[in-house]
Backbone as a printed PyTorch tensor [residue, N CA C, xyz], in Angstrom:
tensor([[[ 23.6330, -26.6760,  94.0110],
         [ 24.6780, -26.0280,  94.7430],
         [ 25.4510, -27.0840,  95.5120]],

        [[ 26.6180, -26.8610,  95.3980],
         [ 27.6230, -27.9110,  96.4910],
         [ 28.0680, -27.2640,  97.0070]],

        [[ 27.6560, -27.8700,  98.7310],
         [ 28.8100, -26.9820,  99.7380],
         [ 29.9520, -27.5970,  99.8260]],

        [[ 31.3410, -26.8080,  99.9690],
         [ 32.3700, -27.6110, 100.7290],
         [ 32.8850, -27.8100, 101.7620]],

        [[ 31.5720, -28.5770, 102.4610],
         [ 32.0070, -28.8410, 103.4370],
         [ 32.6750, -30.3310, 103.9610]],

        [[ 33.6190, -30.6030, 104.6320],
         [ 33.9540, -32.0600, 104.9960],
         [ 32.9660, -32.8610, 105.1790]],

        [[ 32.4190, -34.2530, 105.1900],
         [ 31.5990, -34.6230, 106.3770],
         [ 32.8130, -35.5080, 106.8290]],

        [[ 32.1390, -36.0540, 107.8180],
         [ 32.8020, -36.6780, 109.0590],
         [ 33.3270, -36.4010, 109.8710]],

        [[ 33.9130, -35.1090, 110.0480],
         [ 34.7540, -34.0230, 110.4980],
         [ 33.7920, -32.9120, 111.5160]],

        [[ 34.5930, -32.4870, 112.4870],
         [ 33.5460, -31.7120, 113.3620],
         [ 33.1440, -30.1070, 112.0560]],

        [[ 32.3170, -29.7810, 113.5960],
         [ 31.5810, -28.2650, 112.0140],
         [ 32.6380, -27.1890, 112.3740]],

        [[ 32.7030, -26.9090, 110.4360],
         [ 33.7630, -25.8580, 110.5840],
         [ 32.9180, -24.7470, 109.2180]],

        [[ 33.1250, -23.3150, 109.9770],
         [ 32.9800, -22.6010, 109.9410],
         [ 33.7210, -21.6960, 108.5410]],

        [[ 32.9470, -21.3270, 107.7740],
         [ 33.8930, -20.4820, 106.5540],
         [ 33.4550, -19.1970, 106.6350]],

        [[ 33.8750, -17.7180, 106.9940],
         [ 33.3050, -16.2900, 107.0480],
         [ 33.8510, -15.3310, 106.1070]],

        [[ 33.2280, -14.1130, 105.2740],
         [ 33.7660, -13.4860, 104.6280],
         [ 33.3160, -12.2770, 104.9160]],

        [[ 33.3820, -10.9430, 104.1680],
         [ 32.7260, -10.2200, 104.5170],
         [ 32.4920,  -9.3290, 102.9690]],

        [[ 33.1750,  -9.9920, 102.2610],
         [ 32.7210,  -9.7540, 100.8650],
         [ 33.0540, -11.0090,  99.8720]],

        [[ 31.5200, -11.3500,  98.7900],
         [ 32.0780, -12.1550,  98.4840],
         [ 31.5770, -11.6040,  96.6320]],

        [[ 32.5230, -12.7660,  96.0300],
         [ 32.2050, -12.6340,  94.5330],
         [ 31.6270, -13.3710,  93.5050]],

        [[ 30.7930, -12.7820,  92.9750],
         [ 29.5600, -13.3590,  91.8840],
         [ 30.2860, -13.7120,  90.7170]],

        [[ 30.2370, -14.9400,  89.9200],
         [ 30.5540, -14.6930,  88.5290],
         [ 29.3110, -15.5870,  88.0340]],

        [[ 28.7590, -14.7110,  87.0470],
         [ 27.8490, -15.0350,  86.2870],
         [ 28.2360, -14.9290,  84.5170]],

        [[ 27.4320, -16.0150,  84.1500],
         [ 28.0180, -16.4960,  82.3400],
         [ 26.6970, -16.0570,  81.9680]],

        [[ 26.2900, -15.1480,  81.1990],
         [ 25.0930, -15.3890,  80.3350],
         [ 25.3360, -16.7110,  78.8470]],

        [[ 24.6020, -17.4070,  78.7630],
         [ 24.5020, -19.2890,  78.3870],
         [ 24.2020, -18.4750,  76.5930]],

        [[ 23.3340, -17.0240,  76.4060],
         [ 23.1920, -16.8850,  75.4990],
         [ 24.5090, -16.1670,  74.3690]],

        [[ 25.1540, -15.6710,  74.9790],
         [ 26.2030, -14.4850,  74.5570],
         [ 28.1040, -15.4890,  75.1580]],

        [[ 27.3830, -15.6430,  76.1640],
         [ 29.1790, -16.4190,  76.4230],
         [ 29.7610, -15.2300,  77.4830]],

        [[ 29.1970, -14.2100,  77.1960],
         [ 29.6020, -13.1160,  78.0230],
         [ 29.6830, -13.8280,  79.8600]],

        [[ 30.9110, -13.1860,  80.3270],
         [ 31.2000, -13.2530,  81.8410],
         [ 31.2160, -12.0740,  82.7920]],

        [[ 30.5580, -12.0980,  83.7670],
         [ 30.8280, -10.4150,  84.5010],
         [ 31.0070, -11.5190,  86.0660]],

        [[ 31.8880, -10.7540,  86.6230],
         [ 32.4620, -11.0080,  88.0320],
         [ 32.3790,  -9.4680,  88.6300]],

        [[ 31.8060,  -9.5630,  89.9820],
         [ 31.7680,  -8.6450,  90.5970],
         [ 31.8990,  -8.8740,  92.3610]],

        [[ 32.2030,  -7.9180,  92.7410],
         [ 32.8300,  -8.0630,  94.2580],
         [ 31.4090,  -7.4700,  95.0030]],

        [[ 31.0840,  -8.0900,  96.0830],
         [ 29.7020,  -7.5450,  96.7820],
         [ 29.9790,  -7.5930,  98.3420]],

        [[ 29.5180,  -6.1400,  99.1580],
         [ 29.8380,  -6.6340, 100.5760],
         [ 28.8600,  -7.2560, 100.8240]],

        [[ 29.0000,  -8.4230, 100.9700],
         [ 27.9080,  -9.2210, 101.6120],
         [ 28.7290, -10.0900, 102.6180]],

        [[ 27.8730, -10.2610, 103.5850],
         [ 28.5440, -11.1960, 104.4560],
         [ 28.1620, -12.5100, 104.3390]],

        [[ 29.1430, -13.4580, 104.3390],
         [ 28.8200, -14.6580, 104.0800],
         [ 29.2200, -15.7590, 105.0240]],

        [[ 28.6380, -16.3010, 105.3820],
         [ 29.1780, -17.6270, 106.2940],
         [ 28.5390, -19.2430, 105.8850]],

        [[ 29.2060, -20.0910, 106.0370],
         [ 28.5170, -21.5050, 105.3540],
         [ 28.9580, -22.5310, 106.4820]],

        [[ 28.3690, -23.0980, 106.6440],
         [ 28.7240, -24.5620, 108.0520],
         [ 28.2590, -25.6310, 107.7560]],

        [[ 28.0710, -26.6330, 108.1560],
         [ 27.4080, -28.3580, 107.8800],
         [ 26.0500, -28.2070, 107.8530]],

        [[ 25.4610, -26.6820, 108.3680],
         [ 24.0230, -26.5860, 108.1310],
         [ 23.2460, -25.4230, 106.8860]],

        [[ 24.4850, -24.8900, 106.1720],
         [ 23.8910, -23.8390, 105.0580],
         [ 24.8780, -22.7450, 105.3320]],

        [[ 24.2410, -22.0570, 103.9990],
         [ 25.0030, -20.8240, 103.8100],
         [ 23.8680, -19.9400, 103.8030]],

        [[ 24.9030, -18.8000, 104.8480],
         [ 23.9150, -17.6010, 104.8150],
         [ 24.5720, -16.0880, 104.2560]],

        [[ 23.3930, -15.8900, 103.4740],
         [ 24.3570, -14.6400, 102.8760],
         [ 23.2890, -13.3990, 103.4950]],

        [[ 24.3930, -12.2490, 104.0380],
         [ 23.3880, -10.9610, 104.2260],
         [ 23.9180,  -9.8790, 104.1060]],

        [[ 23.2660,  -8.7080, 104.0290],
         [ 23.8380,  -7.2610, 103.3760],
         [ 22.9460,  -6.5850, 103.7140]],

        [[ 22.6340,  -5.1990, 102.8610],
         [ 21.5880,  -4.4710, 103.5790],
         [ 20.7280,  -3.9830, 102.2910]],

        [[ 19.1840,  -3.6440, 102.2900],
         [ 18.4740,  -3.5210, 101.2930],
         [ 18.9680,  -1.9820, 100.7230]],

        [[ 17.8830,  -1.2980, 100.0100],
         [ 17.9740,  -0.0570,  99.7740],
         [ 17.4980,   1.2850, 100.9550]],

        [[ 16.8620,   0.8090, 101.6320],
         [ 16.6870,   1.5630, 102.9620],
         [ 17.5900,   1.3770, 103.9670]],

        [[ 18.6880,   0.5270, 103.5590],
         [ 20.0330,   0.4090, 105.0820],
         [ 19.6520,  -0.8360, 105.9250]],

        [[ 18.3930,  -1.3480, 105.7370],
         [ 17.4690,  -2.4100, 106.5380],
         [ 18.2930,  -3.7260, 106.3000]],

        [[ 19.3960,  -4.5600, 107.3810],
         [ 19.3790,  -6.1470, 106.9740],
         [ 18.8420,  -7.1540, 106.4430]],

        [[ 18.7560,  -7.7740, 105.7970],
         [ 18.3770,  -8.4090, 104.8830],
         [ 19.4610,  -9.7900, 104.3900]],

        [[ 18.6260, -11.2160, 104.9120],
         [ 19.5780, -12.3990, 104.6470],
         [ 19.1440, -13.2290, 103.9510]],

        [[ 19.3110, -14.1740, 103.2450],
         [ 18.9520, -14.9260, 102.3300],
         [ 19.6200, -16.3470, 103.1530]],

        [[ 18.8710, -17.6020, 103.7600],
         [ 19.8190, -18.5160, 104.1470],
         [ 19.3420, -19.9500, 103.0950]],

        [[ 20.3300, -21.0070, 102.9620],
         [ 19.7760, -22.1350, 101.8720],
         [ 20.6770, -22.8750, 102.8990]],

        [[ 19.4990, -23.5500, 103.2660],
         [ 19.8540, -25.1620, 104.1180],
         [ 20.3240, -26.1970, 103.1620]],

        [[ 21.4400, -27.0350, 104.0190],
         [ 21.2150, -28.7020, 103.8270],
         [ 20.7340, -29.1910, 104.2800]],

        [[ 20.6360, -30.4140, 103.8620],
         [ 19.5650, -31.8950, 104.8160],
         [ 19.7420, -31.4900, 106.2030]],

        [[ 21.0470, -31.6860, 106.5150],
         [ 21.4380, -31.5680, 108.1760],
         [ 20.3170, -30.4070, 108.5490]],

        [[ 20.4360, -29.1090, 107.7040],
         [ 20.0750, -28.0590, 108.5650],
         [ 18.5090, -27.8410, 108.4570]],

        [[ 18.0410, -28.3130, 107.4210],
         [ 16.4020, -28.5510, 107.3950],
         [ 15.9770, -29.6560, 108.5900]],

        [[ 16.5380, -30.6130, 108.7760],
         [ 16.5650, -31.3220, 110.0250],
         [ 16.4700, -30.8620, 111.1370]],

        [[ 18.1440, -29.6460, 111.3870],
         [ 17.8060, -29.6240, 112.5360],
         [ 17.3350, -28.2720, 112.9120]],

        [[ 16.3340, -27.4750, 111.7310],
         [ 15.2960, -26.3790, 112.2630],
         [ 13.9610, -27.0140, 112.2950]],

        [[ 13.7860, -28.7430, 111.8950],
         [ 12.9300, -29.1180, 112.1130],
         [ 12.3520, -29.7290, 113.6130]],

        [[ 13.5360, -29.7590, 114.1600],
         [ 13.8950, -30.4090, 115.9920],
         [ 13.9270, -29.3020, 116.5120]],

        [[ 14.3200, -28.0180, 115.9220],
         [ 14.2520, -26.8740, 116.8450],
         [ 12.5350, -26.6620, 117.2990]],

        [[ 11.7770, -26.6940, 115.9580],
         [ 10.7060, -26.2330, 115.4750],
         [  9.4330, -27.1870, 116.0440]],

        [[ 10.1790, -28.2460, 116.4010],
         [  9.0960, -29.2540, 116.8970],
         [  8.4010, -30.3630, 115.9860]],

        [[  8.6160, -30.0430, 114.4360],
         [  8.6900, -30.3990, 113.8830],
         [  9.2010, -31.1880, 113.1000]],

        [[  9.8050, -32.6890, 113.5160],
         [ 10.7050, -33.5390, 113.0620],
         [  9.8570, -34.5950, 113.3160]],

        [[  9.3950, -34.5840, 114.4030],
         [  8.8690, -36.5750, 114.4450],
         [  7.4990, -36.0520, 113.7010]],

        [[  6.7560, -35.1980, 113.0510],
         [  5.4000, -34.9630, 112.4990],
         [  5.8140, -34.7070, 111.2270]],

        [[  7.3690, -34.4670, 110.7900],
         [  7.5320, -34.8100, 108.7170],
         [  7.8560, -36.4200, 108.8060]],

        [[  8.3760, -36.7070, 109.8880],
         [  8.8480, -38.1830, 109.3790],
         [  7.4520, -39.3590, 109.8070]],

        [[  6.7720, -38.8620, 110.6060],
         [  5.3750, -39.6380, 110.6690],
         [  4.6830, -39.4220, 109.5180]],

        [[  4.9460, -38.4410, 108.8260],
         [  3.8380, -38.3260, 107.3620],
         [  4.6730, -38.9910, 106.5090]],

        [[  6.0910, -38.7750, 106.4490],
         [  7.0220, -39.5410, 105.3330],
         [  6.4310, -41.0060, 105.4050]],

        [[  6.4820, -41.7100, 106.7330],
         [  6.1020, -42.6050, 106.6920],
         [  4.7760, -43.3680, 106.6150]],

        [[  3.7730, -42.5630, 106.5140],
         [  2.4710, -42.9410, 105.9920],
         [  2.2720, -43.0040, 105.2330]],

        [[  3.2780, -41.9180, 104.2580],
         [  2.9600, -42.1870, 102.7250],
         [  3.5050, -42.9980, 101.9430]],

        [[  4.3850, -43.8710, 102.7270],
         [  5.2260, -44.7340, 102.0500],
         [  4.6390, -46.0010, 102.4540]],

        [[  3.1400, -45.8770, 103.2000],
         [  2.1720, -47.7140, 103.5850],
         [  1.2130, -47.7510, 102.0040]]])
């Protein structure tokens, strides 16, 4: 997946509130595009997509970048204890 986001540039924000799928089946050639309310937002730290299940219940799906695995790893407390193991395993 590629985000488009700038780097170097402060964080900027992309929001939708419906977005659209196009999927190729690789076997047939066949294309279907479809429109979904889902809400979508993407920043220098991931895109998060959410909507609601079959019971009405929210429901989000989020996919980090580096940046943002990073920095739920500093949230989490967890940053100087992946990069102390990164670096043990690399003696």
């Amino acid at each position: 997946m590629s985000l488009s986001i700038v780097p170097n540039h402060q964080p900027s924000t992309i929001q939708a509130d419906i977005i659209t799928i196009i999927a190729k089946d690789p076997n047939t050639g066949i294309t279907a595009e479809r429109q979904l309310p889902v809400k979508f937002r993407e920043n220098q730290f991931g895109v998060w997509l959410e909507g609601t299940d079959e019971f009405g219940d929210s429901q989000a799906i989020v996919i980090f970048t580096s940046a943002g695995t990073n920095r739920m790893e500093e949230l989490l407390g967890q940053a100087d204890i992946s990069r102390e193991n990164e670096e043990s395993a690399a003696l």
